[in-house]
Amino acid sequence: MKRLLRHAAAALTAGALSIGTAHAVLITQWAYTNEAGWSSFTGEGTITPSGNSGSILGLPTTLTWGTNNTSSLVADSPVSGIIFTNGAPQQGVPLTHNNFEIALGISLTSATLRDALRLQPIVPPGAAFDAPTLEFDISFLETPNAPAGGICADGSPVANGCPDIFVLNNPGELAPVSFIIDDYEYTVTINAVGLGPLSDQACAAVGAGPGCIGFITPENQVSTLMTFFTITARQIPEPGLLGLLGISLGALGFSRRRMK
């Protein structure tokens, strides 16, 4: 009987472990397309949209404003490539502000950037699908370049003009997004390089509270906010596997007690 119990426990343990591996296939390589475009915008004067983000969204990628000189905000979409699960970050759609001196009274004031990510498993192969679409709500301030007192809206001293200010009103949209395929949970994490807390003065100038998240762009320069993303994965234990492991461990314990 002792020998029978030991064999039964071993068989249960082996069976439980085999269930955990029989159907779990980790997707290790993906093709991706990241698109972004402007779904809405407001401003003083005329804001001109142009460009096309691609076949997923079909939205304008460029917003232009100003007379004589012009400023613009450009989502360089689409971006396609290959990404590996638990591998190095890959580039998403960059956001570029062409910040040139323009007459006050014509300016972008707010915009919503819609962002889509299409993934297709390559290893092993699978059907393409879209991750949840993200919506980034942005407030913008075209700052005066010769403010009274020589202090710019962000609190910095005037130096070749004053930087313009962007505030991301819903930074929670940058939270990781997860989805489940077979026995694995995959998580997409976005990193926007250069996006971070602004000074209290900069936040207040745009009408946001202290500690707001955004970025500033120097006058008469081209500034690009680079985005990157990763895909990580973890295996999800199956309820049946956990139950069988419990039974097998219980049988092992019982056989040990009987052997004493």
PDB file of C-alpha atoms in Angstrom, residues 82-236:
ATOM      1  CA  ILE A  82       9.165  43.962 -34.719  1.00  0.00           C
ATOM      2  CA  ILE A  83       9.065  43.598 -30.940  1.00  0.00           C
ATOM      3  CA  PHE A  84      10.035  40.664 -28.706  1.00  0.00           C
ATOM      4  CA  THR A  85       8.209  39.609 -25.562  1.00  0.00           C
ATOM      5  CA  ASN A  86      10.275  40.533 -22.487  1.00  0.00           C
ATOM      6  CA  GLY A  87      12.736  42.173 -24.881  1.00  0.00           C
ATOM      7  CA  ALA A  88      14.103  45.639 -25.580  1.00  0.00           C
ATOM      8  CA  PRO A  89      11.795  48.682 -25.947  1.00  0.00           C
ATOM      9  CA  GLN A  90      10.715  49.576 -29.474  1.00  0.00           C
ATOM     10  CA  GLN A  91       9.852  52.999 -30.861  1.00  0.00           C
ATOM     11  CA  GLY A  92       6.300  54.256 -31.047  1.00  0.00           C
ATOM     12  CA  VAL A  93       4.954  57.382 -32.755  1.00  0.00           C
ATOM     13  CA  PRO A  94       7.074  60.457 -31.879  1.00  0.00           C
ATOM     14  CA  LEU A  95       5.464  63.847 -31.274  1.00  0.00           C
ATOM     15  CA  THR A  96       7.279  66.895 -32.691  1.00  0.00           C
ATOM     16  CA  HIS A  97       6.659  70.577 -31.957  1.00  0.00           C
ATOM     17  CA  ASN A  98       8.051  72.993 -34.523  1.00  0.00           C
ATOM     18  CA  ASN A  99       8.190  76.028 -32.247  1.00  0.00           C
ATOM     19  CA  PHE A 100       8.734  79.247 -34.174  1.00  0.00           C
ATOM     20  CA  GLU A 101       8.005  82.834 -33.258  1.00  0.00           C
ATOM     21  CA  ILE A 102       4.529  83.839 -34.404  1.00  0.00           C
ATOM     22  CA  ALA A 103       2.167  86.736 -33.780  1.00  0.00           C
ATOM     23  CA  LEU A 104       0.106  86.368 -30.615  1.00  0.00           C
ATOM     24  CA  GLY A 105      -3.610  85.763 -31.003  1.00  0.00           C
ATOM     25  CA  ILE A 106      -3.356  82.740 -33.297  1.00  0.00           C
ATOM     26  CA  SER A 107      -2.512  79.569 -31.442  1.00  0.00           C
ATOM     27  CA  LEU A 108      -3.450  76.026 -30.604  1.00  0.00           C
ATOM     28  CA  THR A 109      -4.977  75.790 -27.112  1.00  0.00           C
ATOM     29  CA  SER A 110      -5.923  72.118 -26.738  1.00  0.00           C
ATOM     30  CA  ALA A 111      -5.922  68.870 -28.674  1.00  0.00           C
ATOM     31  CA  THR A 112      -6.724  65.187 -28.275  1.00  0.00           C
ATOM     32  CA  LEU A 113      -4.251  62.651 -29.629  1.00  0.00           C
ATOM     33  CA  ARG A 114      -5.713  59.225 -30.378  1.00  0.00           C
ATOM     34  CA  ASP A 115      -3.209  56.363 -30.294  1.00  0.00           C
ATOM     35  CA  ALA A 116      -3.701  52.854 -31.696  1.00  0.00           C
ATOM     36  CA  LEU A 117      -1.483  49.769 -31.543  1.00  0.00           C
ATOM     37  CA  ARG A 118      -2.011  46.784 -33.845  1.00  0.00           C
ATOM     38  CA  LEU A 119      -0.191  43.585 -32.927  1.00  0.00           C
ATOM     39  CA  GLN A 120       0.282  40.382 -34.903  1.00  0.00           C
ATOM     40  CA  PRO A 121       1.948  37.325 -33.380  1.00  0.00           C
ATOM     41  CA  ILE A 122       4.836  36.039 -35.498  1.00  0.00           C
ATOM     42  CA  VAL A 123       6.319  33.317 -33.274  1.00  0.00           C
ATOM     43  CA  PRO A 124       4.085  31.383 -33.133  1.00  0.00           C
ATOM     44  CA  PRO A 125       2.002  32.924 -35.951  1.00  0.00           C
ATOM     45  CA  GLY A 126      -1.455  34.275 -35.215  1.00  0.00           C
ATOM     46  CA  ALA A 127      -4.125  36.735 -36.314  1.00  0.00           C
ATOM     47  CA  ALA A 128      -3.609  40.484 -35.935  1.00  0.00           C
ATOM     48  CA  PHE A 129      -5.625  42.373 -33.334  1.00  0.00           C
ATOM     49  CA  ASP A 130      -5.847  45.899 -31.912  1.00  0.00           C
ATOM     50  CA  ALA A 131      -4.943  46.849 -28.360  1.00  0.00           C
ATOM     51  CA  PRO A 132      -7.335  49.296 -26.641  1.00  0.00           C
ATOM     52  CA  THR A 133      -7.160  52.751 -28.244  1.00  0.00           C
ATOM     53  CA  LEU A 134      -5.729  55.498 -26.033  1.00  0.00           C
ATOM     54  CA  GLU A 135      -6.865  59.152 -25.917  1.00  0.00           C
ATOM     55  CA  PHE A 136      -4.397  61.776 -24.681  1.00  0.00           C
ATOM     56  CA  ASP A 137      -5.936  65.148 -23.766  1.00  0.00           C
ATOM     57  CA  ILE A 138      -3.396  67.960 -24.140  1.00  0.00           C
ATOM     58  CA  SER A 139      -3.541  71.625 -23.114  1.00  0.00           C
ATOM     59  CA  PHE A 140      -1.125  74.020 -24.803  1.00  0.00           C
ATOM     60  CA  LEU A 141       0.099  77.549 -24.149  1.00  0.00           C
ATOM     61  CA  GLU A 142       1.831  79.669 -26.791  1.00  0.00           C
ATOM     62  CA  THR A 143       3.806  81.912 -24.441  1.00  0.00           C
ATOM     63  CA  PRO A 144       4.774  85.579 -24.938  1.00  0.00           C
ATOM     64  CA  ASN A 145       8.468  85.900 -25.767  1.00  0.00           C
ATOM     65  CA  ALA A 146       8.944  89.299 -24.102  1.00  0.00           C
ATOM     66  CA  PRO A 147       6.998  89.091 -20.830  1.00  0.00           C
ATOM     67  CA  ALA A 148       6.938  91.922 -18.317  1.00  0.00           C
ATOM     68  CA  GLY A 149       9.666  91.522 -15.721  1.00  0.00           C
ATOM     69  CA  GLY A 150      11.730  89.241 -17.948  1.00  0.00           C
ATOM     70  CA  ILE A 151      10.276  86.038 -16.464  1.00  0.00           C
ATOM     71  CA  CYS A 152       8.664  83.474 -18.752  1.00  0.00           C
ATOM     72  CA  ALA A 153       5.342  81.790 -18.024  1.00  0.00           C
ATOM     73  CA  ASP A 154       7.111  78.655 -16.767  1.00  0.00           C
ATOM     74  CA  GLY A 155       9.112  80.693 -14.233  1.00  0.00           C
ATOM     75  CA  SER A 156      12.385  80.699 -16.167  1.00  0.00           C
ATOM     76  CA  PRO A 157      14.222  83.894 -17.200  1.00  0.00           C
ATOM     77  CA  VAL A 158      13.855  85.049 -20.792  1.00  0.00           C
ATOM     78  CA  ALA A 159      16.611  83.624 -23.004  1.00  0.00           C
ATOM     79  CA  ASN A 160      16.062  83.758 -26.762  1.00  0.00           C
ATOM     80  CA  GLY A 161      12.331  83.858 -26.148  1.00  0.00           C
ATOM     81  CA  CYS A 162      10.201  81.738 -23.828  1.00  0.00           C
ATOM     82  CA  PRO A 163       9.384  78.038 -24.046  1.00  0.00           C
ATOM     83  CA  ASP A 164       5.873  76.911 -24.905  1.00  0.00           C
ATOM     84  CA  ILE A 165       4.068  74.615 -22.485  1.00  0.00           C
ATOM     85  CA  PHE A 166       2.244  71.325 -23.016  1.00  0.00           C
ATOM     86  CA  VAL A 167       0.247  69.647 -20.236  1.00  0.00           C
ATOM     87  CA  LEU A 168      -1.099  66.095 -20.403  1.00  0.00           C
ATOM     88  CA  ASN A 169      -4.432  66.321 -18.595  1.00  0.00           C
ATOM     89  CA  ASN A 170      -4.953  62.564 -18.263  1.00  0.00           C
ATOM     90  CA  PRO A 171      -1.552  60.965 -17.549  1.00  0.00           C
ATOM     91  CA  GLY A 172      -3.386  57.849 -16.367  1.00  0.00           C
ATOM     92  CA  GLU A 173      -3.719  56.907 -20.049  1.00  0.00           C
ATOM     93  CA  LEU A 174      -0.029  55.976 -19.881  1.00  0.00           C
ATOM     94  CA  ALA A 175      -0.792  53.166 -17.423  1.00  0.00           C
ATOM     95  CA  PRO A 176       0.166  49.671 -18.652  1.00  0.00           C
ATOM     96  CA  VAL A 177      -2.471  47.812 -20.682  1.00  0.00           C
ATOM     97  CA  SER A 178      -2.864  44.032 -20.283  1.00  0.00           C
ATOM     98  CA  PHE A 179      -4.568  41.322 -22.319  1.00  0.00           C
ATOM     99  CA  ILE A 180      -4.725  37.524 -22.125  1.00  0.00           C
ATOM    100  CA  ILE A 181      -3.983  35.029 -24.895  1.00  0.00           C
ATOM    101  CA  ASP A 182      -4.253  31.346 -23.983  1.00  0.00           C
ATOM    102  CA  ASP A 183      -2.335  30.807 -20.739  1.00  0.00           C
ATOM    103  CA  TYR A 184      -0.390  34.084 -20.719  1.00  0.00           C
ATOM    104  CA  GLU A 185      -1.102  37.638 -19.662  1.00  0.00           C
ATOM    105  CA  TYR A 186       0.735  40.192 -21.813  1.00  0.00           C
ATOM    106  CA  THR A 187       1.322  43.772 -20.682  1.00  0.00           C
ATOM    107  CA  VAL A 188       2.115  46.740 -22.931  1.00  0.00           C
ATOM    108  CA  THR A 189       3.993  49.534 -21.144  1.00  0.00           C
ATOM    109  CA  ILE A 190       4.582  52.961 -22.719  1.00  0.00           C
ATOM    110  CA  ASN A 191       7.443  55.324 -21.916  1.00  0.00           C
ATOM    111  CA  ALA A 192       7.391  58.914 -23.211  1.00  0.00           C
ATOM    112  CA  VAL A 193      10.931  60.265 -22.896  1.00  0.00           C
ATOM    113  CA  GLY A 194      10.899  63.892 -21.729  1.00  0.00           C
ATOM    114  CA  LEU A 195       7.408  63.823 -20.257  1.00  0.00           C
ATOM    115  CA  GLY A 196       7.379  64.625 -16.548  1.00  0.00           C
ATOM    116  CA  PRO A 197       6.315  66.982 -13.745  1.00  0.00           C
ATOM    117  CA  LEU A 198       6.381  70.687 -14.624  1.00  0.00           C
ATOM    118  CA  SER A 199       7.050  73.660 -12.376  1.00  0.00           C
ATOM    119  CA  ASP A 200       4.105  75.052 -10.435  1.00  0.00           C
ATOM    120  CA  GLN A 201       4.389  78.235 -12.528  1.00  0.00           C
ATOM    121  CA  ALA A 202       4.154  76.289 -15.789  1.00  0.00           C
ATOM    122  CA  CYS A 203       1.168  74.297 -14.529  1.00  0.00           C
ATOM    123  CA  ALA A 204      -0.641  77.426 -13.358  1.00  0.00           C
ATOM    124  CA  ALA A 205       0.005  79.213 -16.659  1.00  0.00           C
ATOM    125  CA  VAL A 206      -1.918  76.493 -18.504  1.00  0.00           C
ATOM    126  CA  GLY A 207      -4.629  76.319 -15.850  1.00  0.00           C
ATOM    127  CA  ALA A 208      -3.501  73.016 -14.336  1.00  0.00           C
ATOM    128  CA  GLY A 209      -2.852  72.197 -10.696  1.00  0.00           C
ATOM    129  CA  PRO A 210       0.575  71.829  -9.059  1.00  0.00           C
ATOM    130  CA  GLY A 211       2.541  68.754 -10.084  1.00  0.00           C
ATOM    131  CA  CYS A 212       0.971  68.555 -13.530  1.00  0.00           C
ATOM    132  CA  ILE A 213       2.601  66.304 -16.131  1.00  0.00           C
ATOM    133  CA  GLY A 214       3.829  67.664 -19.447  1.00  0.00           C
ATOM    134  CA  PHE A 215       6.811  69.053 -21.340  1.00  0.00           C
ATOM    135  CA  ILE A 216       8.134  72.409 -22.522  1.00  0.00           C
ATOM    136  CA  THR A 217       9.646  73.297 -25.890  1.00  0.00           C
ATOM    137  CA  PRO A 218      12.264  76.046 -26.408  1.00  0.00           C
ATOM    138  CA  GLU A 219      11.477  78.912 -28.783  1.00  0.00           C
ATOM    139  CA  ASN A 220      12.817  78.700 -32.354  1.00  0.00           C
ATOM    140  CA  GLN A 221      13.655  75.021 -32.019  1.00  0.00           C
ATOM    141  CA  VAL A 222      12.286  71.686 -33.136  1.00  0.00           C
ATOM    142  CA  SER A 223      11.558  69.478 -30.113  1.00  0.00           C
ATOM    143  CA  THR A 224      10.556  65.819 -30.310  1.00  0.00           C
ATOM    144  CA  LEU A 225       8.940  63.736 -27.591  1.00  0.00           C
ATOM    145  CA  MET A 226      10.041  60.150 -28.240  1.00  0.00           C
ATOM    146  CA  THR A 227       7.838  57.237 -27.226  1.00  0.00           C
ATOM    147  CA  PHE A 228       8.826  53.619 -26.654  1.00  0.00           C
ATOM    148  CA  PHE A 229       6.937  50.548 -25.518  1.00  0.00           C
ATOM    149  CA  THR A 230       7.614  47.049 -24.253  1.00  0.00           C
ATOM    150  CA  ILE A 231       5.617  43.823 -24.094  1.00  0.00           C
ATOM    151  CA  THR A 232       6.101  41.604 -21.061  1.00  0.00           C
ATOM    152  CA  ALA A 233       4.365  38.336 -20.239  1.00  0.00           C
ATOM    153  CA  ARG A 234       3.587  36.073 -17.315  1.00  0.00           C
ATOM    154  CA  GLN A 235       2.003  32.644 -17.290  1.00  0.00           C
ATOM    155  CA  ILE A 236      -1.375  32.357 -15.606  1.00  0.00           C
TER     156      ILE A 236
END
